[in-house]
Structures are given as structure tokens and as C-alpha cells.
Short mmCIF file of C-alpha atoms and ligand atoms in Angstrom, two decimals:
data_model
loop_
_atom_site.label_atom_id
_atom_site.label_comp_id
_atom_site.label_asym_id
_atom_site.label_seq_id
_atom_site.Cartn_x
_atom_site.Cartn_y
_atom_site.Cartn_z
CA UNK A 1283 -20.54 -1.18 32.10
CA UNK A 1284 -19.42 -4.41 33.85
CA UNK A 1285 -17.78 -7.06 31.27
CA UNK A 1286 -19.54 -10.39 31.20
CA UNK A 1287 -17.10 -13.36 32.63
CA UNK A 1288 -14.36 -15.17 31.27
CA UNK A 1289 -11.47 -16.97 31.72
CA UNK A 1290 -7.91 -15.60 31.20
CA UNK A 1291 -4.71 -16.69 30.26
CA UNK A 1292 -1.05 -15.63 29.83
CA UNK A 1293 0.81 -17.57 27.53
CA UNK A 1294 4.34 -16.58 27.15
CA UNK A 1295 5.42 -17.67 23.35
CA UNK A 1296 3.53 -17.67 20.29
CA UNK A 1297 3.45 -21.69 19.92
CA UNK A 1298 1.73 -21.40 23.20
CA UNK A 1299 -0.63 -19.04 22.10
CA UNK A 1300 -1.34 -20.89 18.92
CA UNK A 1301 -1.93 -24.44 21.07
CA UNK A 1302 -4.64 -22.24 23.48
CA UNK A 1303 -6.42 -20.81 20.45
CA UNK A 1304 -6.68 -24.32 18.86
CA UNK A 1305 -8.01 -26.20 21.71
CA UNK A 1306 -10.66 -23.35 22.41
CA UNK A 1307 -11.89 -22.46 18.64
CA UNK A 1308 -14.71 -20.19 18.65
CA UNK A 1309 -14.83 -19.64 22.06
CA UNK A 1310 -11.43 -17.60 22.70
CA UNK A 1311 -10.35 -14.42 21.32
CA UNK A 1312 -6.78 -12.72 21.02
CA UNK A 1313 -6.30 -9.70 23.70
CA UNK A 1314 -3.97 -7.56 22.54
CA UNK A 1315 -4.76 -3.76 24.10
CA UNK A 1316 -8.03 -3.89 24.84
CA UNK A 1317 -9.00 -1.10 23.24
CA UNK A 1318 -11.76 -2.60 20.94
CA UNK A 1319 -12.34 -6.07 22.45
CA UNK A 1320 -12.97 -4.91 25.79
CA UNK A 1321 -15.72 -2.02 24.83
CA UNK A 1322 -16.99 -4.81 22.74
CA UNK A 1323 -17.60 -7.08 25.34
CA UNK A 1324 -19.08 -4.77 27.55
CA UNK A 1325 -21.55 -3.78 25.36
CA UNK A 1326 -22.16 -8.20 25.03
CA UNK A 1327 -21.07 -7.85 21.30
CA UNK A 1328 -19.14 -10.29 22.14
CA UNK A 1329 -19.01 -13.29 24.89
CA UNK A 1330 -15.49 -15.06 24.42
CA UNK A 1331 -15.47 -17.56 26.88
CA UNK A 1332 -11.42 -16.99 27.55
CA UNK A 1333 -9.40 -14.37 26.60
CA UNK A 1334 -5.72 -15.08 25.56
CA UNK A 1335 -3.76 -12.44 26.44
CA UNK A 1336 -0.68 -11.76 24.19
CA UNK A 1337 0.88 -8.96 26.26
CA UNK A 1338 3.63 -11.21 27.34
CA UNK A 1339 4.40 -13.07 24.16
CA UNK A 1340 7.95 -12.71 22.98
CA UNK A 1341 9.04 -11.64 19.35
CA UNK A 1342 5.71 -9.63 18.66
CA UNK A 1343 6.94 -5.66 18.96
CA UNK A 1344 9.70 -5.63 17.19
CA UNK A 1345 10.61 -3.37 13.45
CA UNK A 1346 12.71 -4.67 11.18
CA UNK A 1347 13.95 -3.78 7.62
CA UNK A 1348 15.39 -5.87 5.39
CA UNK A 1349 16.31 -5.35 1.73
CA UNK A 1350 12.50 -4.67 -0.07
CA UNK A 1351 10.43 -4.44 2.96
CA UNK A 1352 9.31 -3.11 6.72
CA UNK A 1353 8.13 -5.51 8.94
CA UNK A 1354 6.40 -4.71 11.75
CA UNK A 1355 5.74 -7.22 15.46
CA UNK A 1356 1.64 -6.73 15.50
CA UNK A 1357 2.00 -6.25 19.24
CA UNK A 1358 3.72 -2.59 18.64
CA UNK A 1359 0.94 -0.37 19.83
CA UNK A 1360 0.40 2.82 18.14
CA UNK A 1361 2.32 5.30 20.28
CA UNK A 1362 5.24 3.06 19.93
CA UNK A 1363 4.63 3.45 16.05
CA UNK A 1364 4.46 6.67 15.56
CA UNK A 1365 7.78 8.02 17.60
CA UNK A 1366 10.05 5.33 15.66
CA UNK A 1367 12.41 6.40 13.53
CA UNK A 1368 12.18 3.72 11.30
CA UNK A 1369 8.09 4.41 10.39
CA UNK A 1370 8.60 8.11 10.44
CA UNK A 1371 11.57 7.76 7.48
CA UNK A 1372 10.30 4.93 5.52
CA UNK A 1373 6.80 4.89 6.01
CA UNK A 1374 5.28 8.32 5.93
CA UNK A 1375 1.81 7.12 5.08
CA UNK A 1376 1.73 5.04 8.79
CA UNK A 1377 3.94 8.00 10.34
CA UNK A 1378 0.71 10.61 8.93
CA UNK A 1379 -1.77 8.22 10.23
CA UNK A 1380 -0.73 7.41 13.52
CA UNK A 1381 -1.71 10.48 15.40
CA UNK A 1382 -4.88 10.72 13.71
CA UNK A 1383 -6.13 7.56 16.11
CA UNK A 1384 -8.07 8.28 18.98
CA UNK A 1385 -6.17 9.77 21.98
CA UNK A 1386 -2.87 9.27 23.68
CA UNK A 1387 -4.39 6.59 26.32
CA UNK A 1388 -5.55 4.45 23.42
CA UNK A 1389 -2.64 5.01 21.44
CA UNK A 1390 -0.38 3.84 23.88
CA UNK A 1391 -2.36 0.80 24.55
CA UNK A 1392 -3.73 0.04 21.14
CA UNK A 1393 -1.76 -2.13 19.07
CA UNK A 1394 -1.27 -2.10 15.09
CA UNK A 1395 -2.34 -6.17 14.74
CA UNK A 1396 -5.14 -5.89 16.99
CA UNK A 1397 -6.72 -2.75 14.60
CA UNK A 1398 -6.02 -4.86 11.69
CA UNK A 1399 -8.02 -7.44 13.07
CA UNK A 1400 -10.70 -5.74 14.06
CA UNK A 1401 -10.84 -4.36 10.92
CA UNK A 1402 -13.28 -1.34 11.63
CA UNK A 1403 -14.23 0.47 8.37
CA UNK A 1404 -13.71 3.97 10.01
CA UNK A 1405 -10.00 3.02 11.31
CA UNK A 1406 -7.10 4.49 9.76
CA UNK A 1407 -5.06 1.41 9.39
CA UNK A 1408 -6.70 -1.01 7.30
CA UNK A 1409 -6.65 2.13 5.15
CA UNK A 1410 -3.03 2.55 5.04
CA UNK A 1411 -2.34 -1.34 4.90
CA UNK A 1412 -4.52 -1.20 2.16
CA UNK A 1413 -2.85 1.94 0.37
CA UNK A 1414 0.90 0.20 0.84
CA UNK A 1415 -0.03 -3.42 -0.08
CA UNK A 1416 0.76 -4.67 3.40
CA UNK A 1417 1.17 -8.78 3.91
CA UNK A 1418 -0.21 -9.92 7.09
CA UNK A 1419 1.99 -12.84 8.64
CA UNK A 1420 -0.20 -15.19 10.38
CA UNK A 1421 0.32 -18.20 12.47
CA UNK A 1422 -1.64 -21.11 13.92
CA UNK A 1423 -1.02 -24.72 15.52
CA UNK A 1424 -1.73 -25.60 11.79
CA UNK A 1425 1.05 -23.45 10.43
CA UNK A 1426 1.73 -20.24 8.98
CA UNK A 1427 1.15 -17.96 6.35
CA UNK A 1428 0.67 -14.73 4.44
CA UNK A 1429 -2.50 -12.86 3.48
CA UNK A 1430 -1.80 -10.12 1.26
CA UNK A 1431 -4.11 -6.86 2.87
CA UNK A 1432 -6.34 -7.29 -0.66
CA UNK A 1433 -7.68 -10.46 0.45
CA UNK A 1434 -7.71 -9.88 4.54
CA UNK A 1435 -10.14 -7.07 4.97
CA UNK A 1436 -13.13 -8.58 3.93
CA UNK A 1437 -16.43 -6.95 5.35
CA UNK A 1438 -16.90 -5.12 7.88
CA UNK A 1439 -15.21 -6.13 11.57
CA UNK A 1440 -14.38 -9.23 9.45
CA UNK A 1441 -10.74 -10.23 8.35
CA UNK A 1442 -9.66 -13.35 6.72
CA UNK A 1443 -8.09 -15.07 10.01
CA UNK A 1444 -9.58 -17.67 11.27
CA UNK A 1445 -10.33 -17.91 15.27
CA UNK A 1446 -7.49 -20.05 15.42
CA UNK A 1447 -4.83 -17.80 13.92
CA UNK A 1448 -2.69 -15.19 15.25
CA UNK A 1449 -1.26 -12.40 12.87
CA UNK A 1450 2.30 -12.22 14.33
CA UNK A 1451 3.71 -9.26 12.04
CA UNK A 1452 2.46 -6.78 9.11
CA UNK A 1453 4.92 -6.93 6.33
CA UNK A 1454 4.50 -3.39 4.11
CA UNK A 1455 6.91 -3.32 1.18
CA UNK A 1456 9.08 -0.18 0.30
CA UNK A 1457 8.42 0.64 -3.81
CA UNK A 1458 11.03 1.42 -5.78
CA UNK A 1459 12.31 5.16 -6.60
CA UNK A 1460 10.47 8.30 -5.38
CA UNK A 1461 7.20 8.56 -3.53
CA UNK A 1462 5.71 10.85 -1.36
CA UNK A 1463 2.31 10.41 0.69
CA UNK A 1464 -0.79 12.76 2.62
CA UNK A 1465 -3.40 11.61 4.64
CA UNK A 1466 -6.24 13.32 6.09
CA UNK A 1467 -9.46 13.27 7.70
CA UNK A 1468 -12.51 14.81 8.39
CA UNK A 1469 -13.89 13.86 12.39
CA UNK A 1470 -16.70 15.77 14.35
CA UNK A 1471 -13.86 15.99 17.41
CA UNK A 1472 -10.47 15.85 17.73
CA UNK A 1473 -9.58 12.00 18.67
CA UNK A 1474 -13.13 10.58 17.73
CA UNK A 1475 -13.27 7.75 14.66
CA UNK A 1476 -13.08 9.74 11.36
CA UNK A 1477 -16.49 9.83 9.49
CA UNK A 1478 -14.11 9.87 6.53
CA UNK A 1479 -10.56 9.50 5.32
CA UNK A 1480 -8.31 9.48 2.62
CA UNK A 1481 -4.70 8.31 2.68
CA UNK A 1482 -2.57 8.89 -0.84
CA UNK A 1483 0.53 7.63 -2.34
CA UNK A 1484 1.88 8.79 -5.29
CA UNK A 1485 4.89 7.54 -7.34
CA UNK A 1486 7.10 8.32 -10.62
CA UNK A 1487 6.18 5.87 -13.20
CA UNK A 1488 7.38 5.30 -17.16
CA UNK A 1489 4.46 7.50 -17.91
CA UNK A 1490 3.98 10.37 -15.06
CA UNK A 1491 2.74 9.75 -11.89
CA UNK A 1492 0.74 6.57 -10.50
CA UNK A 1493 -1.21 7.26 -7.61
CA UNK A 1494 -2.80 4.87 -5.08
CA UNK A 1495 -5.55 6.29 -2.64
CA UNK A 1496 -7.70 4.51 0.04
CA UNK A 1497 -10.62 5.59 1.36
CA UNK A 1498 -11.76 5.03 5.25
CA UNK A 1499 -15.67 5.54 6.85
CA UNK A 1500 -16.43 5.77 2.81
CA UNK A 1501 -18.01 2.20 2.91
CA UNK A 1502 -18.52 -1.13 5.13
CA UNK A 1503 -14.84 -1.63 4.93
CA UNK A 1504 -11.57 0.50 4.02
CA UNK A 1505 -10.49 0.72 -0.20
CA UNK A 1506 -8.74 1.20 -2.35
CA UNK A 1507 -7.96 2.85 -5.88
CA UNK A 1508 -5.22 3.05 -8.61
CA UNK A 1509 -4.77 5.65 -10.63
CA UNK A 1510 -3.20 5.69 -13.91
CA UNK A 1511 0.15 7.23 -14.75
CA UNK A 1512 -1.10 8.58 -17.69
CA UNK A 1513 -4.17 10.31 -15.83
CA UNK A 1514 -2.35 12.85 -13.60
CA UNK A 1515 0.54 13.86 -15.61
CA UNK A 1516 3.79 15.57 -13.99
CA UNK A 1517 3.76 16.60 -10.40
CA UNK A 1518 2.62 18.87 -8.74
CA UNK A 1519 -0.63 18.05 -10.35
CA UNK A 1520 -3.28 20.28 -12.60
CA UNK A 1521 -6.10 21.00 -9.59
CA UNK A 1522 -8.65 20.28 -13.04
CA UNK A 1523 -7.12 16.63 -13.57
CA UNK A 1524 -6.95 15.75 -9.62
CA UNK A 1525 -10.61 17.39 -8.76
CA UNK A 1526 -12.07 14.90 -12.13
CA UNK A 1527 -10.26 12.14 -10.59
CA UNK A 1528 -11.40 12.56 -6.93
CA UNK A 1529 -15.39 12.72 -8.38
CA UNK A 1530 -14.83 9.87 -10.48
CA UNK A 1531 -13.66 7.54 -7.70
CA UNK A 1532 -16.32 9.34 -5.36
CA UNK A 1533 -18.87 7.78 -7.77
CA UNK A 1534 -17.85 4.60 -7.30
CA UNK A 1535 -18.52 4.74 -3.28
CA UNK A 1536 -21.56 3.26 -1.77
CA UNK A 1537 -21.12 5.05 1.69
CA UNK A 1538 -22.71 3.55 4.81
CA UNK A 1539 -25.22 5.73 6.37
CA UNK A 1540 -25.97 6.37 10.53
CA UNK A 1541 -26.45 8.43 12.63
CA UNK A 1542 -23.14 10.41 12.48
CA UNK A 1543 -23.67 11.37 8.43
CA UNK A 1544 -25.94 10.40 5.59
CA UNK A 1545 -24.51 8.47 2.73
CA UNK A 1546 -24.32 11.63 0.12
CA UNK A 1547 -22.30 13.42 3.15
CA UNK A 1548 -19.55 11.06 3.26
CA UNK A 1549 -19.98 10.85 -0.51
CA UNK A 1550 -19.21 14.07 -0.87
CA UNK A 1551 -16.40 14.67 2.14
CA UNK A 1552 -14.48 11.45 0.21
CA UNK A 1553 -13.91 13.21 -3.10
CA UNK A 1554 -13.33 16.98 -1.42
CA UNK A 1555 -10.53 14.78 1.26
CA UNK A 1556 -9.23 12.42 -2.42
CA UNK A 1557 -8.77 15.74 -4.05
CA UNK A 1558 -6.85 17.62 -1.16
CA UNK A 1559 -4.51 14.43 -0.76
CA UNK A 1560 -3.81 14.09 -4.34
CA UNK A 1561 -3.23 17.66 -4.42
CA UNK A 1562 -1.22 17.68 -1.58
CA UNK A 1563 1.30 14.19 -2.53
CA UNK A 1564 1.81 15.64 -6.11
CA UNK A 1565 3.33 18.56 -4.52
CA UNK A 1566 5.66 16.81 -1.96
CA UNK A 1567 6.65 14.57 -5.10
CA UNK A 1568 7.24 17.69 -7.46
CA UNK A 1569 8.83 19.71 -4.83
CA UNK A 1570 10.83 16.18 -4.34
CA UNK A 1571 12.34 16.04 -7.84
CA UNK A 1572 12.71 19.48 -8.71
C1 FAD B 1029 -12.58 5.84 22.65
C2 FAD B 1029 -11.86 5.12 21.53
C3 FAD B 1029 -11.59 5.80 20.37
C4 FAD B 1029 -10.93 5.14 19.32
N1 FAD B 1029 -10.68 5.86 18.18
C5 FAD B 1029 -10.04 5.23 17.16
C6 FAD B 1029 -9.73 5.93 15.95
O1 FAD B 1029 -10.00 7.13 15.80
N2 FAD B 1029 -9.12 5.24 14.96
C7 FAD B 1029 -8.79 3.91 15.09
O2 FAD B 1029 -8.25 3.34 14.15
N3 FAD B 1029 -9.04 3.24 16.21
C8 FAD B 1029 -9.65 3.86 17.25
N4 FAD B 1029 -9.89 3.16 18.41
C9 FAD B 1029 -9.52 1.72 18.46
C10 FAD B 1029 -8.04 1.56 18.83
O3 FAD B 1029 -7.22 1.97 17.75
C11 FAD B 1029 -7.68 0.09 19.14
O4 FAD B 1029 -6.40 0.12 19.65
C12 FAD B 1029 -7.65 -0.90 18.01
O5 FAD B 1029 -8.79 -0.90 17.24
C13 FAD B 1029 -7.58 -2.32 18.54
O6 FAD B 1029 -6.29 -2.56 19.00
P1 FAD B 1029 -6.08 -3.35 20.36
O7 FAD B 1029 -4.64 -3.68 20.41
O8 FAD B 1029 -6.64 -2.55 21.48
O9 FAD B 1029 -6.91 -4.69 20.10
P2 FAD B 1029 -7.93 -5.52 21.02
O10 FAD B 1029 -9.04 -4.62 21.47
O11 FAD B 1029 -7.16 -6.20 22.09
O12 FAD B 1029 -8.44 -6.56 19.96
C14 FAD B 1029 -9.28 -6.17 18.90
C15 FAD B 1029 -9.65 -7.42 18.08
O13 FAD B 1029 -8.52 -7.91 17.40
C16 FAD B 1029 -8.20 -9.25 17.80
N5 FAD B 1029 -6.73 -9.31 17.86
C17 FAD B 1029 -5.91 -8.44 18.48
N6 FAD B 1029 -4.63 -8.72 18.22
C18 FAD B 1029 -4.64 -9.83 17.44
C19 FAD B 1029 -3.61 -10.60 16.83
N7 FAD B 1029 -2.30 -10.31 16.97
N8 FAD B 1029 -3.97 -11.68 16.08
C20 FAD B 1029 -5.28 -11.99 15.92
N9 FAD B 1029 -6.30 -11.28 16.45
C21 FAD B 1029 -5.98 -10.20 17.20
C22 FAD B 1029 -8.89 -9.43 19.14
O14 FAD B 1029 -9.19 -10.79 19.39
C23 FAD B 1029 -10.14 -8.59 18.93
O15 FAD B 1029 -11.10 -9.31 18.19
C24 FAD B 1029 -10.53 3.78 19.47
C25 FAD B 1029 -10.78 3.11 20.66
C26 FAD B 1029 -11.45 3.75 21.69
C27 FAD B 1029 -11.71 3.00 22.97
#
């Protein structure tokens, strides 16, 4: 399908990019890979009038650590991601994820800030900036700042920026002590969107082990869950205490329903994937300390 025109531009540093997407408001939009925008506009979901192409923007790809945290350039694209040594040691949740997106091609052009802001429910990383408390970094003509993931994922294909702001980098903080993470899926085909996923992260607290899960393709936008210390006990966890805990927070879902799977289905696949990746943290963690 043929996209409907527009006007394109190149701007080469992010003030640049910040002064186009003031003067033109509604009527531009970000291009980062292409991988969502452009389908989009094909199918005239969308009609930007100019597209602002941050491929050649400087100081967007980069991954830095500093004391506390991982920060990552939102230009990195997903292939770049999930080969760097940095993600695979300190952020196994993102590491786990990353080949569970689409296909090599899209990988490779598909960029971690532009899946953030297009924030579909069935993508794997609002899930996982949602499951490490990730800050988005965000910058406009009007000036910057920093919307924790809570707050930016807000409905579905909705975030919190507004169509003048760019998100320059994805902050995710490293807890304290030991942690170990899973992540899995359920998908009709290799590489297609999940119809539902569930990334975990579990950690030693005062009281036994806290656990934080999110949940993607289980409703109209990616969540998230804590679970008490107190509620799992040691790891490896009791398969009794981890399968009561995966219903309970399965209750709590209002799945969407379409054509791919009825509500109940995903209902259903959510607490079977919660369990598995509970299951399958709490041993990492217990095999961890032992
Ligand atoms: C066939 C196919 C299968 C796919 N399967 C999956 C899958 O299984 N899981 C998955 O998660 N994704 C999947 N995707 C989507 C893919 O991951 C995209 O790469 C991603 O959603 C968007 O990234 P992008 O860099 O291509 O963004 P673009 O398409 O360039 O932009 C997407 C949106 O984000 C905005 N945007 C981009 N960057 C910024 C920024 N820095 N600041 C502000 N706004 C910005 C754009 O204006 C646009 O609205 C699939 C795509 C295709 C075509």
C-alpha cells in the first residue's frame, strides 16, 4: 500500500529536532525506524503532514552506566540491544525480551524509544519498562524532563509525550542485591506480536522474596503487579503459592478481545505464562544464593 504524502526532514541535533516539532505541533511526527509509523500511515491511521526523521541526530544510541542506573540513547534499535554486553549482564529482563520482537529486519531497524512511544499493548517493551521502573528522558523546545514508565503508558497507542516532545533516553535503574528475571510468551507464529506475555523479576527482600510481574496483550495497555515478600516465601518457590498468586492477579485482568483470542483465552494464557515465570525467576534466584 502506497503511503499518503508528506514532507520530510533531516535535522541533525536534538535542539533542531525539538525547534521542527514545535513549529509543526500536531501535524509532525518523530521517525525513528519506521517500523510502526510507516505501516500506520499506509493503512491512513495516520496523516502527519511532515515526518522528522531522527536517524541522523547525534547523542541518541548510546548505553551508559553510571553508579544506580542504565541509560539507554532511544535511537538504539533492538538488534543493537540485544547483542550488547552491557543489557545482556545488567539487564536480563530487556536481554530475554529482545529476541522475542518480531524478526531480524524489524529488529534491526526498530528502535527501543520509538516502541515506547508507540506504546502498543501487545509489545514487549512497555512491559519490561514497566516491570524495571524505567524513567523516560524527554525533551522539547520548552525543556526537559522525566516521566517515570508508571505515568507514561497511558492507554492504548497513547503515552504521556506531547507532539512536541522527543524522548531522548530510557533511564532503567539497577536494584540493590540479588535478582534474577524470565520472560515469556505465548504467539500463534514465531516473530508475530504475542497475544500474551509475562515478564518477572524477583528479588531478596527483609521478608523472602518480592516479585514484580508485567503482563503484555493481557489488556489495552502493558501492567504491572507487586507481589509481597511475605507471599512467596524462600526461593525456588512452592508451585502451590506461585500457581494462587498467578490466578489471583489473572482475576484482576480485563483482557481485550479480537479476532486473534477471546478475552477468557488471554485470561487464562496470563496466569498459566505468570505462573511459569514466577516459577522459573524463583529458581534462577534460589539456584543464585545457594
Ligand atoms: C511485521 C511487524 C511485526 C512486529 N512485531 C513486533 C513484536 O512482536 N513486538 C514488538 O514489540 N514490536 C513489533 N513490531 C514493531 C517494532 O518493534 C517497531 O520497531 C516499534 O514498535 C517501533 O519502533 P520504530 O523505531 O520503528 O518507531 P517508528 O515506527 O519510527 O515510530 C513509532 C511511533 O513512535 C514515535 N517515535 C519514535 N521515536 C520517538 C522518539 N524518540 N520520541 C518521540 N516519539 C517517537 C513516532 O512518531 C511514531 O508515532 C513489529 C513491526 C512489524 C512491521
Amino acid at each position: 500500500m502506497k503511503l499518503p504524502a508528506f514532507s520530510y526532514c533531516a535535522p541533525t541535533s536534538v535542539d533542531e529536532t525539538c525547534a521542527l516539532l514545535r513549529e509543526h505541533g500536531d501535524d509532525a511526527k518523530v521517525l525513528a525506524g519506521g517500523q510502526s509509523l510507516l505501516p500506520v500511515m499506509a493503512l491512513r491511521l495516520a496523516r502527519p503532514a511532515l515526518l522528522v526523521d531522527i536517524g541522523g541526530v547525534g547523542g541518541l544510541d548510546g548505553v551508559e552506566v553510571d553508579s544506580d542506573a542504565v541509560s539507554i540513547g532511544a535511537r538504539c534499535t533492538h538488534a543493537a540491544l540485544e547483542r550488547h554486553p552491557i543489557v545482556r549482564e545488567l539487564l536480563p529482563a530487556l536481554h530475554l525480551a529482545l529476541p522475542l520482537i518480531a524478526h531480524d529486519a524489524i529488529r534491526t531497524r526498530g528502535t527501543i524509544g520509538g516502541s515506547l512511544a508507540h506504546n502498543d499493548p501487545a509489545a514487549e517493551l512497555p512491559a519490561v519498562a514497566l516491570l524495571l521502573r524505567a524513567e523516560m528522558r524527554v525533551r522539547s523546545a520548552r525543556g526537559s524532563r522525566t516521566i517515570r514508565a508508571e505515568d507514561f503508558f497511558e492507554s492504548y497507542l497513547t503515552t504521556a509525550l506531547a507532539p512536541d516532545e522527543l524522548l531522548t533516553s530510557i533511564r532503567f535503574p539497577l536494584g540493590a542485591g540479588l535478582s534474577a528475571c524470565a520472560v515469556r510468551e505465548v504467539a500463534r507464529r514465531h516473530g508475530d506480536f504475542a497475544l500474551v506475555g509475562a515478564a518477572c523479576r524477583v528479588s531478596i527482600a527483609d521478608d523472602g522474596v518480592a516479585a514484580r510481574v508485567a503482563l503484555l496483550g493481557a489488556d489495552r495497555v502493558a501492567v504491572a503487579f507487586d507481589v509481597d515478600a511475605a507471599v512467596l516465601g524462600e526461593a525456588p518457590f512452592d508451585d502451590g503459592r506461585a500457581r494462587d498468586v498467578s490466578r489471583e492477579l489473572a482475576d484482576r485482568l480485563d483482557p481485550p478481545e479480537d479476532v486473534h483470542a477471546s478475552s477468557d483465552y488471554r485470561r487464562h494464557v496470563a496466569g498459566v505464562l505468570v505462573e511459569r515465570v514466577l516459577l522459573e525467576a524463583g529458581a534462577k534466584l534460589g539456584e543464585a544464593t545457594r
